[in-house]
């Protein structure tokens, strides 16, 4: 597809990226299912492997390494994130785990924020530990203090901003710069911001990870993770991806690519609906505060404003101390439009209680917490559902 000269705006990139390799006249890349790839000759087989080993783009040699549908999706991610190479994995969790695993060996050490997506904590605690890799959890708002936590064997600084369920922002450029000075790799779970609202590689981070399950898929019908790497981190990351045989179906890549096309307009509406819900929550006497870095009063607002270009529809609500757990359950259990379910980023609204685990920092709040995903329903209908919910909550008190 012929292209006007760069730079393109993010919205245009969402509509055009990954369409350079088209060999057919359809708008979208073909969904090419396949394991075996036929080569013209032994020399051709050797040449493709040699090109890969010399650092060329992943050649099409065998289905496990991806085909044209994968490449179109990877091209789009690279364009959005400013990445060297991208890869899709079976889940967001696999993407997080492999971005750590690729850089450690027995005796090594990793740094992980106390606000991390919980299954990553479990992986560090149970699996990494079994392989002799130690983890130090750190205060996500530690800033320059992170320097003192590096040891001679620290290989990975893991980041996540904002934090899962608690929404602390991190000074990503500063942390990435310190990791680099210490000879470690920095990698970030960038799921909340999506590739549209934050480009970590442009701020010095080596690897950006997404649960594409969330806004990239956008319809609660896809499980996928992605890694996007700069040039320096790619060789070890590629080795891990190849050696663990991590692959995804072309059908899933086509769904993810289709999700990207509408992600910008969906996110704008998720944000608008989140704003409407947040304004309503802030008027409720039982609400202590809303956790959402886009709010001017949020402790992470300055960092969010400096580094991010938008906010999604996911936020937390902290209830005042004294609200009984049974009252919160009465609120949640009777909701009609908000689903009670894991994950987020689909078209539908969700609301679940939060139980953030902390091992090195105090709990962020001394009352109950819940997490809201503002979907694409009419916010007036959502607020009517919440009004009934808060009436149930008050009835229990
Ligand atoms: C959901 C989520 C993941 C994991 O994604 P799955 O595809 O569900 O494995 C990772 N990180 C964050 C921040 C998430 O919210």
Tab-separated table of C-alpha atoms and ligand atoms in Angstrom:
chain	number	residue	atom	x	y	z
A	1	UNK	CA	0.000	0.000	0.000
A	2	UNK	CA	1.544	3.365	-0.935
A	3	UNK	CA	1.946	5.569	2.097
A	4	UNK	CA	2.280	9.336	2.615
A	5	UNK	CA	5.631	10.290	4.168
A	6	UNK	CA	6.060	9.688	7.901
A	7	UNK	CA	5.386	10.679	10.598
A	8	UNK	CA	1.779	9.592	10.655
A	9	UNK	CA	-0.498	10.400	13.578
A	10	UNK	CA	-1.397	7.550	15.930
A	11	UNK	CA	-4.937	7.302	14.539
A	12	UNK	CA	-3.603	6.953	11.008
A	13	UNK	CA	-1.065	4.376	12.152
A	14	UNK	CA	-3.888	2.321	13.694
A	15	UNK	CA	-5.684	2.332	10.340
A	16	UNK	CA	-2.676	1.685	8.119
A	17	UNK	CA	0.026	-0.204	10.018
A	18	UNK	CA	0.663	-3.793	9.002
A	19	UNK	CA	-0.682	-3.320	5.500
A	20	UNK	CA	2.646	-3.018	3.694
A	21	UNK	CA	3.138	-6.684	2.964
A	22	UNK	CA	-0.174	-7.312	1.282
A	23	UNK	CA	0.157	-9.612	-1.627
A	24	UNK	CA	-3.566	-9.719	-2.340
A	25	UNK	CA	-5.928	-6.905	-3.162
A	26	UNK	CA	-8.095	-7.244	-0.064
A	27	UNK	CA	-7.747	-4.620	2.651
A	28	UNK	CA	-6.761	-7.171	5.279
A	29	UNK	CA	-3.950	-9.729	5.183
A	30	UNK	CA	-5.001	-13.270	4.372
A	31	UNK	CA	-5.359	-15.681	7.284
A	32	UNK	CA	-2.715	-18.192	6.323
A	33	UNK	CA	-2.964	-21.373	8.374
A	34	UNK	CA	-0.040	-23.703	8.075
A	35	UNK	CA	2.784	-25.714	9.552
A	36	UNK	CA	5.030	-26.717	6.661
A	37	UNK	CA	6.431	-24.026	4.375
A	38	UNK	CA	7.783	-25.208	1.030
A	39	UNK	CA	11.191	-23.922	-0.024
A	40	UNK	CA	12.551	-23.742	-3.573
A	41	UNK	CA	15.856	-25.500	-2.844
A	42	UNK	CA	18.344	-26.476	-0.167
A	43	UNK	CA	20.118	-23.198	-0.862
A	44	UNK	CA	16.869	-21.318	-0.244
A	45	UNK	CA	16.374	-23.147	3.072
A	46	UNK	CA	19.900	-22.284	4.144
A	47	UNK	CA	19.655	-18.685	2.983
A	48	UNK	CA	16.540	-17.975	5.031
A	49	UNK	CA	18.121	-19.347	8.217
A	50	UNK	CA	21.364	-17.477	7.528
A	51	UNK	CA	19.429	-14.233	7.057
A	52	UNK	CA	17.627	-14.779	10.354
A	53	UNK	CA	20.890	-15.521	12.154
A	54	UNK	CA	22.365	-12.355	10.707
A	55	UNK	CA	19.561	-10.388	12.353
A	56	UNK	CA	17.101	-10.022	9.486
A	57	UNK	CA	13.362	-9.952	10.063
A	58	UNK	CA	11.977	-13.379	10.965
A	59	UNK	CA	11.826	-15.274	7.643
A	60	UNK	CA	8.929	-17.570	6.868
A	61	UNK	CA	10.437	-21.038	7.329
A	62	UNK	CA	8.002	-23.036	9.431
A	63	UNK	CA	4.581	-22.327	10.930
A	64	UNK	CA	5.805	-22.137	14.500
A	65	UNK	CA	7.808	-19.001	13.646
A	66	UNK	CA	4.786	-17.257	12.149
A	67	UNK	CA	3.463	-16.539	8.687
A	68	UNK	CA	2.108	-13.557	6.792
A	69	UNK	CA	-0.832	-12.934	9.156
A	70	UNK	CA	1.528	-12.842	12.126
A	71	UNK	CA	3.895	-10.542	10.270
A	72	UNK	CA	1.144	-8.044	9.474
A	73	UNK	CA	0.186	-7.870	13.166
A	74	UNK	CA	3.828	-7.597	14.253
A	75	UNK	CA	4.426	-4.799	11.739
A	76	UNK	CA	1.497	-2.898	13.266
A	77	UNK	CA	2.801	-3.333	16.818
A	78	UNK	CA	6.303	-2.270	15.779
A	79	UNK	CA	4.915	0.838	14.110
A	80	UNK	CA	2.787	1.779	17.136
A	81	UNK	CA	5.451	1.096	19.767
A	82	UNK	CA	8.547	2.145	17.830
A	83	UNK	CA	9.794	-1.422	18.206
A	84	UNK	CA	12.424	-3.507	16.466
A	85	UNK	CA	10.541	-6.824	16.655
A	86	UNK	CA	7.241	-8.053	18.091
A	87	UNK	CA	5.851	-11.508	18.816
A	88	UNK	CA	2.472	-12.840	19.891
A	89	UNK	CA	2.049	-15.397	22.674
A	90	UNK	CA	-0.865	-17.489	23.981
A	91	UNK	CA	-1.725	-15.110	26.849
A	92	UNK	CA	-0.715	-11.865	28.476
A	93	UNK	CA	0.721	-13.837	31.364
A	94	UNK	CA	2.977	-15.861	29.038
A	95	UNK	CA	4.228	-12.598	27.544
A	96	UNK	CA	5.101	-11.204	31.005
A	97	UNK	CA	6.779	-14.396	32.122
A	98	UNK	CA	8.875	-14.919	28.984
A	99	UNK	CA	10.088	-11.310	29.044
A	100	UNK	CA	11.634	-12.094	32.446
A	101	UNK	CA	12.638	-15.722	31.831
A	102	UNK	CA	14.615	-14.818	28.697
A	103	UNK	CA	17.172	-12.830	30.683
A	104	UNK	CA	17.828	-14.873	33.824
A	105	UNK	CA	19.804	-17.906	34.905
A	106	UNK	CA	20.333	-19.580	38.245
A	107	UNK	CA	21.839	-17.147	40.761
A	108	UNK	CA	20.339	-14.067	39.133
A	109	UNK	CA	18.048	-11.458	40.663
A	110	UNK	CA	15.035	-9.509	39.383
A	111	UNK	CA	13.217	-6.408	40.642
A	112	UNK	CA	9.411	-6.401	40.512
A	113	UNK	CA	6.996	-3.693	41.718
A	114	UNK	CA	4.797	-4.505	44.692
A	115	UNK	CA	1.818	-3.403	42.544
A	116	UNK	CA	2.494	-6.082	39.910
A	117	UNK	CA	-0.246	-8.056	38.143
A	118	UNK	CA	-0.642	-10.823	40.719
A	119	UNK	CA	0.083	-13.922	38.589
A	120	UNK	CA	3.504	-12.424	37.774
A	121	UNK	CA	4.168	-12.249	41.519
A	122	UNK	CA	3.168	-15.912	41.787
A	123	UNK	CA	5.515	-16.837	38.902
A	124	UNK	CA	8.441	-15.070	40.609
A	125	UNK	CA	7.630	-16.517	44.011
A	126	UNK	CA	7.020	-20.130	42.945
A	127	UNK	CA	8.701	-20.798	39.604
A	128	UNK	CA	11.630	-18.401	39.322
A	129	UNK	CA	12.603	-19.214	42.897
A	130	UNK	CA	12.696	-22.920	42.047
A	131	UNK	CA	15.279	-22.147	39.346
A	132	UNK	CA	17.439	-20.208	41.809
A	133	UNK	CA	16.396	-16.732	40.685
A	134	UNK	CA	15.533	-14.358	43.514
A	135	UNK	CA	13.012	-11.523	43.370
A	136	UNK	CA	12.990	-8.291	45.307
A	137	UNK	CA	9.614	-6.571	45.275
A	138	UNK	CA	9.906	-2.794	45.412
A	139	UNK	CA	7.693	0.203	46.115
A	140	UNK	CA	6.318	1.132	42.664
A	141	UNK	CA	6.775	4.830	43.500
A	142	UNK	CA	10.395	4.369	44.612
A	143	UNK	CA	11.845	6.524	41.796
A	144	UNK	CA	15.610	7.060	42.055
A	145	UNK	CA	15.666	4.889	45.201
A	146	UNK	CA	15.568	1.838	42.924
A	147	UNK	CA	19.302	2.220	42.386
A	148	UNK	CA	20.057	0.912	45.891
A	149	UNK	CA	18.105	-2.298	45.219
A	150	UNK	CA	20.248	-3.409	42.297
A	151	UNK	CA	22.794	-6.119	43.051
A	152	UNK	CA	25.623	-7.312	40.777
A	153	UNK	CA	23.291	-10.118	39.605
A	154	UNK	CA	20.172	-8.017	38.865
A	155	UNK	CA	19.207	-8.807	35.275
A	156	UNK	CA	15.645	-7.508	34.918
A	157	UNK	CA	13.805	-4.466	36.190
A	158	UNK	CA	10.093	-5.182	35.760
A	159	UNK	CA	7.703	-2.236	35.519
A	160	UNK	CA	3.955	-1.848	35.389
A	161	UNK	CA	2.246	1.543	35.195
A	162	UNK	CA	-0.278	2.112	36.526
A	163	UNK	CA	-0.182	-0.820	38.955
A	164	UNK	CA	-2.759	-3.600	38.844
A	165	UNK	CA	-5.800	-2.777	41.028
A	166	UNK	CA	-3.976	0.074	42.833
A	167	UNK	CA	-3.039	2.314	39.879
A	168	UNK	CA	0.266	3.771	41.127
A	169	UNK	CA	2.220	5.472	38.344
A	170	UNK	CA	5.941	4.903	37.911
A	171	UNK	CA	8.656	7.236	36.660
A	172	UNK	CA	9.327	4.976	33.700
A	173	UNK	CA	12.074	6.981	31.918
A	174	UNK	CA	14.044	7.382	35.160
A	175	UNK	CA	13.713	3.702	36.112
A	176	UNK	CA	14.658	2.551	32.602
A	177	UNK	CA	17.705	4.804	32.601
A	178	UNK	CA	18.902	3.414	35.939
A	179	UNK	CA	18.364	-0.179	34.755
A	180	UNK	CA	20.456	0.493	31.679
A	181	UNK	CA	23.243	2.103	33.730
A	182	UNK	CA	23.243	-0.997	35.951
A	183	UNK	CA	23.500	-3.332	32.962
A	184	UNK	CA	19.993	-4.764	33.396
A	185	UNK	CA	17.089	-5.111	30.988
A	186	UNK	CA	13.932	-3.113	31.699
A	187	UNK	CA	10.541	-4.470	30.652
A	188	UNK	CA	7.098	-3.024	31.263
A	189	UNK	CA	3.573	-4.384	31.385
A	190	UNK	CA	2.017	-1.660	29.217
A	191	UNK	CA	-1.486	-3.165	29.067
A	192	UNK	CA	-3.390	-0.281	30.718
A	193	UNK	CA	-1.980	2.401	28.411
A	194	UNK	CA	-2.263	0.254	25.258
A	195	UNK	CA	0.270	0.870	22.453
A	196	UNK	CA	-1.710	4.013	21.644
A	197	UNK	CA	-1.271	5.997	24.868
A	198	UNK	CA	2.282	5.128	25.911
A	199	UNK	CA	5.340	4.017	23.945
A	200	UNK	CA	7.823	2.756	26.567
A	201	UNK	CA	10.620	1.990	24.097
A	202	UNK	CA	10.746	5.696	23.225
A	203	UNK	CA	11.384	6.317	26.949
A	204	UNK	CA	14.331	3.937	27.219
A	205	UNK	CA	12.538	0.701	28.175
A	206	UNK	CA	13.800	-2.404	26.362
A	207	UNK	CA	10.590	-4.454	26.127
A	208	UNK	CA	6.911	-3.486	26.097
A	209	UNK	CA	4.449	-6.240	27.026
A	210	UNK	CA	0.705	-6.281	26.424
A	211	UNK	CA	-2.150	-8.482	27.415
A	212	UNK	CA	-3.724	-8.168	23.940
A	213	UNK	CA	-6.591	-9.988	25.643
A	214	UNK	CA	-7.672	-6.539	26.880
A	215	UNK	CA	-8.118	-3.508	24.582
A	216	UNK	CA	-6.258	-4.828	21.541
A	217	UNK	CA	-8.713	-7.720	21.254
A	218	UNK	CA	-11.374	-5.494	22.749
A	219	UNK	CA	-14.276	-7.937	22.601
A	220	UNK	CA	-13.623	-10.498	25.355
A	221	UNK	CA	-13.154	-13.231	22.752
A	222	UNK	CA	-9.365	-13.374	22.486
A	223	UNK	CA	-6.554	-14.534	24.753
A	224	UNK	CA	-3.169	-13.221	23.614
A	225	UNK	CA	-0.017	-11.552	24.863
A	226	UNK	CA	2.541	-9.567	22.910
A	227	UNK	CA	6.150	-8.556	23.389
A	228	UNK	CA	7.724	-5.673	21.482
A	229	UNK	CA	11.461	-5.324	21.847
A	230	UNK	CA	14.211	-2.931	20.912
A	231	UNK	CA	17.268	-4.193	19.066
A	232	UNK	CA	19.385	-4.778	22.164
A	233	UNK	CA	16.924	-7.051	23.985
A	234	UNK	CA	15.745	-8.970	20.940
A	235	UNK	CA	18.415	-11.744	20.602
A	236	UNK	CA	17.860	-13.278	24.084
A	237	UNK	CA	14.111	-12.710	23.854
A	238	UNK	CA	13.961	-14.384	20.441
A	239	UNK	CA	15.994	-17.298	21.782
A	240	UNK	CA	13.426	-17.847	24.540
A	241	UNK	CA	10.476	-17.501	22.157
A	242	UNK	CA	12.017	-20.041	19.799
A	243	UNK	CA	13.231	-22.474	22.432
A	244	UNK	CA	9.942	-22.570	24.308
A	245	UNK	CA	8.143	-22.983	20.975
A	246	UNK	CA	5.799	-20.106	21.683
A	247	UNK	CA	3.375	-19.496	18.882
A	248	UNK	CA	-0.175	-18.302	18.244
A	249	UNK	CA	-2.726	-19.031	15.561
A	250	UNK	CA	-3.014	-16.774	12.501
A	251	UNK	CA	-6.736	-16.546	13.254
A	252	UNK	CA	-5.930	-14.943	16.612
A	253	UNK	CA	-3.443	-12.555	14.970
A	254	UNK	CA	-6.144	-11.503	12.500
A	255	UNK	CA	-8.541	-10.844	15.400
A	256	UNK	CA	-5.895	-8.815	17.229
A	257	UNK	CA	-5.104	-6.816	14.106
A	258	UNK	CA	-8.798	-6.163	13.557
A	259	UNK	CA	-9.036	-5.040	17.188
A	260	UNK	CA	-6.266	-2.488	16.634
A	261	UNK	CA	-8.175	-0.878	13.755
A	262	UNK	CA	-10.992	0.303	16.037
A	263	UNK	CA	-8.999	0.586	19.263
A	264	UNK	CA	-8.598	4.364	19.098
A	265	UNK	CA	-12.297	5.130	18.840
A	266	UNK	CA	-13.203	2.467	21.394
A	267	UNK	CA	-10.692	3.871	23.875
A	268	UNK	CA	-12.038	7.402	23.487
A	269	UNK	CA	-15.517	6.155	24.409
A	270	UNK	CA	-14.219	3.981	27.279
A	271	UNK	CA	-12.502	7.088	28.653
A	272	UNK	CA	-15.600	9.267	28.280
A	273	UNK	CA	-17.707	6.640	30.044
A	274	UNK	CA	-15.075	6.250	32.775
A	275	UNK	CA	-15.144	10.015	33.323
A	276	UNK	CA	-18.948	9.956	33.696
A	277	UNK	CA	-18.844	7.061	36.170
A	278	UNK	CA	-15.980	8.602	38.144
A	279	UNK	CA	-17.836	11.921	38.497
A	280	UNK	CA	-20.786	9.975	39.892
A	281	UNK	CA	-18.660	7.846	42.266
A	282	UNK	CA	-16.980	10.975	43.612
A	283	UNK	CA	-20.380	12.274	44.763
A	284	UNK	CA	-21.137	9.206	46.856
A	285	UNK	CA	-20.479	9.769	50.579
A	286	UNK	CA	-19.132	6.222	51.011
A	287	UNK	CA	-16.369	6.752	48.416
A	288	UNK	CA	-12.997	7.831	49.847
A	289	UNK	CA	-11.263	8.291	46.482
A	290	UNK	CA	-11.050	7.096	42.920
A	291	UNK	CA	-7.765	5.570	41.743
A	292	UNK	CA	-7.133	6.839	38.209
A	293	UNK	CA	-3.973	8.688	37.177
A	294	UNK	CA	-5.896	10.891	34.723
A	295	UNK	CA	-7.538	12.632	37.716
A	296	UNK	CA	-5.731	15.891	38.626
A	297	UNK	CA	-5.756	14.954	42.335
A	298	UNK	CA	-4.281	11.478	41.745
A	299	UNK	CA	-0.754	11.080	43.177
A	300	UNK	CA	0.447	9.747	39.808
A	301	UNK	CA	-1.165	12.481	37.722
A	302	UNK	CA	2.004	14.479	36.975
A	303	UNK	CA	3.812	11.386	35.637
A	304	UNK	CA	0.749	10.321	33.653
A	305	UNK	CA	0.445	13.780	32.130
A	306	UNK	CA	4.134	13.940	31.296
A	307	UNK	CA	4.474	10.498	29.672
A	308	UNK	CA	1.052	9.202	28.566
A	309	UNK	CA	-1.229	10.620	25.893
A	310	UNK	CA	-4.484	9.151	27.187
A	311	UNK	CA	-6.268	6.964	29.706
A	312	UNK	CA	-8.402	3.854	29.309
A	313	UNK	CA	-11.654	2.822	31.009
A	314	UNK	CA	-10.164	0.941	33.978
A	315	UNK	CA	-10.035	2.532	37.444
A	316	UNK	CA	-10.294	1.718	41.129
A	317	UNK	CA	-12.674	2.924	43.814
A	318	UNK	CA	-11.648	3.085	47.487
A	319	UNK	CA	-14.504	3.014	49.987
A	320	UNK	CA	-14.332	4.825	53.299
A	321	UNK	CA	-13.292	2.797	56.307
A	322	UNK	CA	-16.332	1.385	58.036
A	323	UNK	CA	-18.241	0.184	54.972
A	324	UNK	CA	-18.890	-3.488	55.725
A	325	UNK	CA	-17.738	-6.165	53.302
A	326	UNK	CA	-21.278	-7.579	53.202
A	327	UNK	CA	-22.505	-4.174	52.056
A	328	UNK	CA	-20.009	-4.113	49.183
A	329	UNK	CA	-21.036	-7.648	48.222
A	330	UNK	CA	-24.697	-6.585	48.165
A	331	UNK	CA	-23.735	-3.764	45.807
A	332	UNK	CA	-21.732	-6.015	43.492
A	333	UNK	CA	-23.900	-9.141	43.492
A	334	UNK	CA	-27.065	-7.357	42.344
A	335	UNK	CA	-25.543	-5.420	39.429
A	336	UNK	CA	-27.283	-6.049	36.124
A	337	UNK	CA	-25.106	-4.250	33.564
A	338	UNK	CA	-21.713	-4.642	35.254
A	339	UNK	CA	-20.385	-8.172	34.983
A	340	UNK	CA	-18.561	-9.888	37.803
A	341	UNK	CA	-15.581	-11.322	35.967
A	342	UNK	CA	-11.829	-11.256	35.489
A	343	UNK	CA	-10.088	-9.421	32.700
A	344	UNK	CA	-11.166	-6.104	31.150
A	345	UNK	CA	-10.797	-4.126	27.934
A	346	UNK	CA	-13.856	-5.616	26.221
A	347	UNK	CA	-16.954	-3.683	25.164
A	348	UNK	CA	-18.761	-4.606	28.386
A	349	UNK	CA	-18.617	-3.056	31.838
A	350	UNK	CA	-17.224	-5.059	34.756
A	351	UNK	CA	-16.977	-4.488	38.497
A	352	UNK	CA	-15.077	-6.715	40.936
A	353	UNK	CA	-13.744	-6.440	44.467
A	354	UNK	CA	-9.958	-5.895	44.674
A	355	UNK	CA	-7.626	-7.759	47.025
A	356	UNK	CA	-4.211	-6.253	46.256
A	357	UNK	CA	-1.350	-8.205	47.820
A	358	UNK	CA	1.527	-6.211	49.295
A	359	UNK	CA	4.759	-7.617	50.673
A	360	UNK	CA	7.046	-4.575	51.009
A	361	UNK	CA	4.764	-1.544	51.022
A	362	UNK	CA	1.804	-0.753	53.301
A	363	UNK	CA	-1.712	-1.304	51.903
A	364	UNK	CA	-2.611	1.677	49.734
A	365	UNK	CA	-5.935	2.122	51.521
A	366	UNK	CA	-7.397	1.060	54.877
A	367	UNK	CA	-10.897	0.365	53.520
A	368	UNK	CA	-12.442	-1.851	50.848
A	369	UNK	CA	-11.489	-1.514	47.192
A	370	UNK	CA	-13.205	-2.403	43.977
A	371	UNK	CA	-12.213	-2.131	40.316
A	372	UNK	CA	-14.419	-0.845	37.526
A	373	UNK	CA	-14.112	-1.342	33.802
A	374	UNK	CA	-16.237	1.249	31.999
A	375	UNK	CA	-17.579	-0.488	28.896
A	376	UNK	CA	-19.320	0.992	25.887
A	377	UNK	CA	-22.880	1.017	27.257
A	378	UNK	CA	-24.676	4.343	27.753
A	379	UNK	CA	-23.223	5.788	30.982
A	380	UNK	CA	-26.717	6.884	32.103
A	381	UNK	CA	-27.778	3.215	32.161
A	382	UNK	CA	-24.601	2.259	33.993
A	383	UNK	CA	-25.169	4.956	36.612
A	384	UNK	CA	-28.774	3.791	37.121
A	385	UNK	CA	-27.391	0.294	37.821
A	386	UNK	CA	-24.881	1.773	40.292
A	387	UNK	CA	-27.568	3.857	42.005
A	388	UNK	CA	-29.498	0.700	42.800
A	389	UNK	CA	-26.220	-0.904	43.873
A	390	UNK	CA	-25.405	1.872	46.337
A	391	UNK	CA	-28.965	1.648	47.685
A	392	UNK	CA	-28.318	-2.045	48.407
A	393	UNK	CA	-24.981	-1.141	50.017
A	394	UNK	CA	-26.693	1.414	52.300
A	395	UNK	CA	-29.417	-1.039	53.225
A	396	UNK	CA	-26.838	-3.432	54.695
A	397	UNK	CA	-25.115	-0.858	56.886
B	1	LIG	C1	-4.941	-9.387	32.219
B	1	LIG	C2	-3.573	-8.897	32.457
B	1	LIG	C3	-2.465	-9.683	32.145
B	1	LIG	C4	-2.589	-11.102	31.660
B	1	LIG	O1	-3.282	-11.259	30.473
B	1	LIG	P1	-3.966	-12.683	30.136
B	1	LIG	O2	-4.114	-12.659	28.666
B	1	LIG	O3	-5.251	-12.704	30.888
B	1	LIG	O4	-3.014	-13.744	30.593
B	1	LIG	C5	-1.207	-9.134	32.330
B	1	LIG	N1	-1.060	-7.904	32.831
B	1	LIG	C6	-2.090	-7.121	33.142
B	1	LIG	C7	-1.849	-5.753	33.666
B	1	LIG	C8	-3.380	-7.597	32.985
B	1	LIG	O5	-4.419	-6.831	33.352
